[in-house]
Amino acid sequence: MSFTYILFDLDGTLTDSFEGITKSFNYALKALCGYEENDQDMLSGIIGPPLRDLYIKNYGVTPELAEKLIEKYRERFSTVGLYENKVYDGVPEMLAALKEKGKVLALASAKPEEFCVKILRHFDLFKYFDETAGASLDGSCDTKEKVIEEAVRRLGLTEETKKEAVMVGDREMDILAAHEKGIAVAAVGYGYGREKELKACKPEFFVSNVMELEELLLH
């Protein structure tokens, strides 16, 4: 099957952002709660989902404290953390090949859009994207479903043209949110999601590396 419209997640799909996100996450925890998270599985699990929900669910903080933690997190991430990041090998070449093939590319990330744009510009990837949709800083657009819905709106997709679209992501929420919006999914196994959990969500496609992803998307 050939796809015209390709929506990409950012963390764990285009870039390896583990260092910047986890250090900023612990920066906030240490400052406001007096401790840090050292469990590697827990730290891997924070990459992707909205941090506000994670602070409340995993650490039992109040919604008010969660907001303060988010502010503290952004204090470090906006100036340091977003650059503690690296592009996966082969991603720039893949994006260039997709654009040359005439594909329409959009970012659909649960990370605040302002940070998404800075990261894409920093790594010279912004030029490949027709649209860049991310979460809002005020929390009004803070779920993957809302972000994908916004990306679909900006691309002007209809129920018919959504059949020509695919969401590329590395977490279960990417699969579930895209399916809720009627979009097929290509799950990637090189990010932060576990293969067993990803396949349990029944993505239409599963790839193990960037080379396989490029081959799939260029069809």
mmCIF file of C-alpha atoms in Angstrom:
data_model
loop_
_atom_site.group_PDB
_atom_site.id
_atom_site.type_symbol
_atom_site.label_atom_id
_atom_site.label_comp_id
_atom_site.label_asym_id
_atom_site.label_seq_id
_atom_site.Cartn_x
_atom_site.Cartn_y
_atom_site.Cartn_z
ATOM 1 C CA MET A 1 0.000 0.000 0.000
ATOM 2 C CA SER A 2 1.227 3.481 -0.870
ATOM 3 C CA PHE A 3 0.894 6.417 1.549
ATOM 4 C CA THR A 4 0.757 10.071 0.501
ATOM 5 C CA TYR A 5 0.521 11.606 3.984
ATOM 6 C CA ILE A 6 2.955 10.536 6.711
ATOM 7 C CA LEU A 7 2.605 11.671 10.321
ATOM 8 C CA PHE A 8 5.690 11.226 12.493
ATOM 9 C CA ASP A 9 6.085 11.055 16.222
ATOM 10 C CA LEU A 10 9.286 12.752 17.434
ATOM 11 C CA ASP A 11 10.780 11.178 20.568
ATOM 12 C CA GLY A 12 11.825 7.586 19.945
ATOM 13 C CA THR A 13 10.901 7.828 16.272
ATOM 14 C CA LEU A 14 13.039 10.576 14.756
ATOM 15 C CA THR A 15 15.321 11.366 17.693
ATOM 16 C CA ASP A 16 16.729 9.669 20.783
ATOM 17 C CA SER A 17 15.786 12.196 23.455
ATOM 18 C CA PHE A 18 16.248 10.007 26.542
ATOM 19 C CA GLU A 19 19.009 12.068 28.134
ATOM 20 C CA GLY A 20 17.378 15.476 27.893
ATOM 21 C CA ILE A 21 13.905 14.368 28.953
ATOM 22 C CA THR A 22 14.975 12.208 31.897
ATOM 23 C CA LYS A 23 17.467 14.734 33.252
ATOM 24 C CA SER A 24 14.858 17.495 33.073
ATOM 25 C CA PHE A 25 12.253 15.202 34.636
ATOM 26 C CA ASN A 26 14.560 14.479 37.590
ATOM 27 C CA TYR A 27 15.552 18.138 37.827
ATOM 28 C CA ALA A 28 11.934 18.971 38.577
ATOM 29 C CA LEU A 29 11.409 16.037 40.941
ATOM 30 C CA LYS A 30 14.555 16.882 42.897
ATOM 31 C CA ALA A 31 13.687 20.557 43.173
ATOM 32 C CA LEU A 32 10.080 20.174 44.306
ATOM 33 C CA CYS A 33 9.834 16.666 45.798
ATOM 34 C CA GLY A 34 13.364 16.134 47.096
ATOM 35 C CA TYR A 35 14.193 12.934 45.235
ATOM 36 C CA GLU A 36 15.050 11.574 41.782
ATOM 37 C CA GLU A 37 13.819 8.615 39.742
ATOM 38 C CA ASN A 38 16.617 6.116 39.110
ATOM 39 C CA ASP A 39 14.662 3.122 37.805
ATOM 40 C CA GLN A 40 15.561 2.833 34.123
ATOM 41 C CA ASP A 41 12.261 1.204 33.149
ATOM 42 C CA MET A 42 10.338 4.006 34.839
ATOM 43 C CA LEU A 43 12.510 6.594 33.112
ATOM 44 C CA SER A 44 11.986 4.977 29.701
ATOM 45 C CA GLY A 45 8.259 5.020 30.370
ATOM 46 C CA ILE A 46 8.094 8.789 30.767
ATOM 47 C CA ILE A 47 9.114 9.409 27.156
ATOM 48 C CA GLY A 48 6.018 9.895 25.077
ATOM 49 C CA PRO A 49 3.030 10.232 27.446
ATOM 50 C CA PRO A 50 2.009 13.668 28.778
ATOM 51 C CA LEU A 51 4.267 14.453 31.751
ATOM 52 C CA ARG A 52 1.443 16.070 33.695
ATOM 53 C CA ASP A 53 -0.402 12.746 33.899
ATOM 54 C CA LEU A 54 2.777 10.839 34.735
ATOM 55 C CA TYR A 55 3.632 13.048 37.691
ATOM 56 C CA ILE A 56 0.143 12.528 39.117
ATOM 57 C CA LYS A 57 -0.204 8.810 38.347
ATOM 58 C CA ASN A 58 3.311 7.616 39.193
ATOM 59 C CA TYR A 59 4.210 9.936 42.049
ATOM 60 C CA GLY A 60 0.873 10.704 43.657
ATOM 61 C CA VAL A 61 1.221 14.462 43.484
ATOM 62 C CA THR A 62 -1.716 16.845 43.388
ATOM 63 C CA PRO A 63 -2.740 18.451 40.100
ATOM 64 C CA GLU A 64 -1.470 21.764 41.477
ATOM 65 C CA LEU A 65 1.975 20.322 42.250
ATOM 66 C CA ALA A 66 2.006 18.587 38.874
ATOM 67 C CA GLU A 67 1.655 21.984 37.196
ATOM 68 C CA LYS A 68 4.594 23.310 39.205
ATOM 69 C CA LEU A 69 6.636 20.236 38.259
ATOM 70 C CA ILE A 70 5.854 20.847 34.593
ATOM 71 C CA GLU A 71 7.015 24.448 34.925
ATOM 72 C CA LYS A 72 10.233 23.309 36.596
ATOM 73 C CA TYR A 73 10.763 20.625 33.955
ATOM 74 C CA ARG A 74 10.380 23.181 31.175
ATOM 75 C CA GLU A 75 12.783 25.528 32.945
ATOM 76 C CA ARG A 76 15.606 23.093 32.224
ATOM 77 C CA PHE A 77 14.294 21.382 29.096
ATOM 78 C CA SER A 78 13.650 24.598 27.152
ATOM 79 C CA THR A 79 17.244 25.771 27.527
ATOM 80 C CA VAL A 80 19.334 22.613 27.940
ATOM 81 C CA GLY A 81 17.340 19.399 27.707
ATOM 82 C CA LEU A 82 15.982 19.742 24.210
ATOM 83 C CA TYR A 83 19.551 19.782 22.866
ATOM 84 C CA GLU A 84 20.579 16.687 24.864
ATOM 85 C CA ASN A 85 19.226 14.740 21.964
ATOM 86 C CA LYS A 86 20.389 13.003 18.797
ATOM 87 C CA VAL A 87 18.835 12.069 15.481
ATOM 88 C CA TYR A 88 18.641 8.360 14.748
ATOM 89 C CA ASP A 89 21.006 7.213 12.013
ATOM 90 C CA GLY A 90 19.365 7.323 8.611
ATOM 91 C CA VAL A 91 16.487 9.642 9.546
ATOM 92 C CA PRO A 92 17.628 12.748 7.593
ATOM 93 C CA GLU A 93 18.258 10.633 4.509
ATOM 94 C CA MET A 94 14.864 8.953 4.863
ATOM 95 C CA LEU A 95 13.017 12.265 5.178
ATOM 96 C CA ALA A 96 14.854 13.667 2.152
ATOM 97 C CA ALA A 97 13.952 10.584 0.111
ATOM 98 C CA LEU A 98 10.298 10.818 1.120
ATOM 99 C CA LYS A 99 10.069 14.470 0.114
ATOM 100 C CA GLU A 100 11.779 13.737 -3.195
ATOM 101 C CA LYS A 101 9.125 11.075 -3.766
ATOM 102 C CA GLY A 102 6.416 13.713 -3.234
ATOM 103 C CA LYS A 103 5.192 12.570 0.174
ATOM 104 C CA VAL A 104 3.477 15.071 2.488
ATOM 105 C CA LEU A 105 5.083 14.971 5.944
ATOM 106 C CA ALA A 106 3.702 16.193 9.253
ATOM 107 C CA LEU A 107 4.938 15.970 12.806
ATOM 108 C CA ALA A 108 2.391 14.807 15.395
ATOM 109 C CA SER A 109 4.061 14.850 18.807
ATOM 110 C CA ALA A 110 2.743 15.068 22.371
ATOM 111 C CA LYS A 111 5.720 17.329 23.102
ATOM 112 C CA PRO A 112 4.879 21.054 23.156
ATOM 113 C CA GLU A 113 4.872 22.365 19.607
ATOM 114 C CA GLU A 114 7.262 25.176 20.482
ATOM 115 C CA PHE A 115 9.892 22.630 21.547
ATOM 116 C CA CYS A 116 9.214 20.425 18.517
ATOM 117 C CA VAL A 117 9.975 23.277 16.150
ATOM 118 C CA LYS A 118 13.182 24.181 18.009
ATOM 119 C CA ILE A 119 14.397 20.584 17.909
ATOM 120 C CA LEU A 120 13.607 20.125 14.226
ATOM 121 C CA ARG A 121 15.337 23.389 13.375
ATOM 122 C CA HIS A 122 18.354 22.512 15.545
ATOM 123 C CA PHE A 123 18.867 19.258 13.644
ATOM 124 C CA ASP A 124 18.005 20.796 10.241
ATOM 125 C CA LEU A 125 14.930 18.584 9.854
ATOM 126 C CA PHE A 126 12.257 21.291 9.867
ATOM 127 C CA LYS A 127 12.629 21.830 6.117
ATOM 128 C CA TYR A 128 11.179 18.394 5.418
ATOM 129 C CA PHE A 129 7.844 18.971 7.183
ATOM 130 C CA ASP A 130 4.739 20.470 5.651
ATOM 131 C CA GLU A 131 3.088 20.781 9.079
ATOM 132 C CA THR A 132 4.350 20.550 12.667
ATOM 133 C CA ALA A 133 1.659 19.729 15.217
ATOM 134 C CA GLY A 134 2.475 19.388 18.901
ATOM 135 C CA ALA A 135 0.905 19.819 22.294
ATOM 136 C CA SER A 136 0.022 23.276 23.589
ATOM 137 C CA LEU A 137 1.852 24.751 26.559
ATOM 138 C CA ASP A 138 -1.443 25.635 28.277
ATOM 139 C CA GLY A 139 -2.642 22.029 28.292
ATOM 140 C CA SER A 140 -5.604 22.573 25.976
ATOM 141 C CA CYS A 141 -4.091 20.173 23.439
ATOM 142 C CA ASP A 142 -2.255 17.617 25.545
ATOM 143 C CA THR A 143 -3.184 14.156 24.306
ATOM 144 C CA LYS A 144 -1.979 12.207 21.303
ATOM 145 C CA GLU A 145 -5.532 12.040 19.996
ATOM 146 C CA LYS A 146 -5.855 15.832 20.001
ATOM 147 C CA VAL A 147 -2.437 16.287 18.404
ATOM 148 C CA ILE A 148 -3.213 13.841 15.606
ATOM 149 C CA GLU A 149 -6.604 15.490 15.105
ATOM 150 C CA GLU A 150 -4.854 18.854 14.768
ATOM 151 C CA ALA A 151 -2.314 17.447 12.292
ATOM 152 C CA VAL A 152 -5.156 15.975 10.237
ATOM 153 C CA ARG A 153 -6.952 19.333 10.284
ATOM 154 C CA ARG A 154 -3.876 21.247 9.160
ATOM 155 C CA LEU A 155 -3.245 18.789 6.351
ATOM 156 C CA GLY A 156 -6.858 19.148 5.259
ATOM 157 C CA LEU A 157 -7.481 15.413 5.262
ATOM 158 C CA THR A 158 -10.984 14.073 4.693
ATOM 159 C CA GLU A 159 -12.368 10.684 5.642
ATOM 160 C CA GLU A 160 -11.397 9.549 2.159
ATOM 161 C CA THR A 161 -7.858 10.955 2.083
ATOM 162 C CA LYS A 162 -7.151 9.641 5.597
ATOM 163 C CA LYS A 163 -6.963 6.257 3.874
ATOM 164 C CA GLU A 164 -3.753 7.542 2.270
ATOM 165 C CA ALA A 165 -2.227 8.492 5.634
ATOM 166 C CA VAL A 166 -0.081 6.620 8.126
ATOM 167 C CA MET A 167 1.123 7.470 11.634
ATOM 168 C CA VAL A 168 4.693 6.460 12.511
ATOM 169 C CA GLY A 169 5.413 6.052 16.217
ATOM 170 C CA ASP A 170 7.130 4.017 18.907
ATOM 171 C CA ARG A 171 4.585 3.906 21.734
ATOM 172 C CA GLU A 172 1.243 2.253 22.315
ATOM 173 C CA MET A 173 -0.475 5.620 22.551
ATOM 174 C CA ASP A 174 0.630 6.439 18.986
ATOM 175 C CA ILE A 175 -1.141 3.322 17.733
ATOM 176 C CA LEU A 176 -4.293 3.698 19.800
ATOM 177 C CA ALA A 177 -4.704 7.420 19.078
ATOM 178 C CA ALA A 178 -4.151 7.027 15.343
ATOM 179 C CA HIS A 179 -6.618 4.157 15.127
ATOM 180 C CA GLU A 180 -9.177 6.221 17.025
ATOM 181 C CA LYS A 181 -8.783 8.879 14.321
ATOM 182 C CA GLY A 182 -9.052 6.341 11.509
ATOM 183 C CA ILE A 183 -5.394 6.337 10.488
ATOM 184 C CA ALA A 184 -3.159 3.339 9.857
ATOM 185 C CA VAL A 185 0.024 2.905 11.913
ATOM 186 C CA ALA A 186 3.602 1.902 11.278
ATOM 187 C CA ALA A 187 5.084 1.029 14.684
ATOM 188 C CA VAL A 188 8.861 1.256 15.048
ATOM 189 C CA GLY A 189 10.756 -1.152 17.251
ATOM 190 C CA TYR A 190 13.902 0.904 17.716
ATOM 191 C CA GLY A 191 12.359 3.513 20.040
ATOM 192 C CA TYR A 192 11.115 3.324 23.621
ATOM 193 C CA GLY A 193 8.147 0.982 23.232
ATOM 194 C CA ARG A 194 8.486 -2.756 23.686
ATOM 195 C CA GLU A 195 7.816 -4.897 20.633
ATOM 196 C CA LYS A 196 5.371 -7.196 22.421
ATOM 197 C CA GLU A 197 3.309 -4.292 23.727
ATOM 198 C CA LEU A 198 3.341 -2.501 20.386
ATOM 199 C CA LYS A 199 2.208 -5.569 18.448
ATOM 200 C CA ALA A 200 -0.542 -6.184 20.999
ATOM 201 C CA CYS A 201 -2.081 -2.890 19.840
ATOM 202 C CA LYS A 202 -2.264 -4.324 16.302
ATOM 203 C CA PRO A 203 -0.483 -1.729 14.165
ATOM 204 C CA GLU A 204 -0.873 -2.320 10.453
ATOM 205 C CA PHE A 205 2.912 -2.402 10.083
ATOM 206 C CA PHE A 206 5.907 -3.043 12.327
ATOM 207 C CA VAL A 207 9.507 -2.220 11.429
ATOM 208 C CA SER A 208 12.688 -2.880 13.382
ATOM 209 C CA ASN A 209 14.913 -0.103 12.067
ATOM 210 C CA VAL A 210 14.987 3.108 10.031
ATOM 211 C CA MET A 211 16.010 1.297 6.862
ATOM 212 C CA GLU A 212 12.916 -0.908 7.008
ATOM 213 C CA LEU A 213 10.771 2.150 7.733
ATOM 214 C CA GLU A 214 12.108 4.003 4.722
ATOM 215 C CA GLU A 215 11.460 1.007 2.482
ATOM 216 C CA LEU A 216 7.885 0.778 3.739
ATOM 217 C CA LEU A 217 7.098 4.482 3.365
ATOM 218 C CA LEU A 218 8.641 4.890 -0.079
ATOM 219 C CA HIS A 219 6.242 2.410 -1.646
#
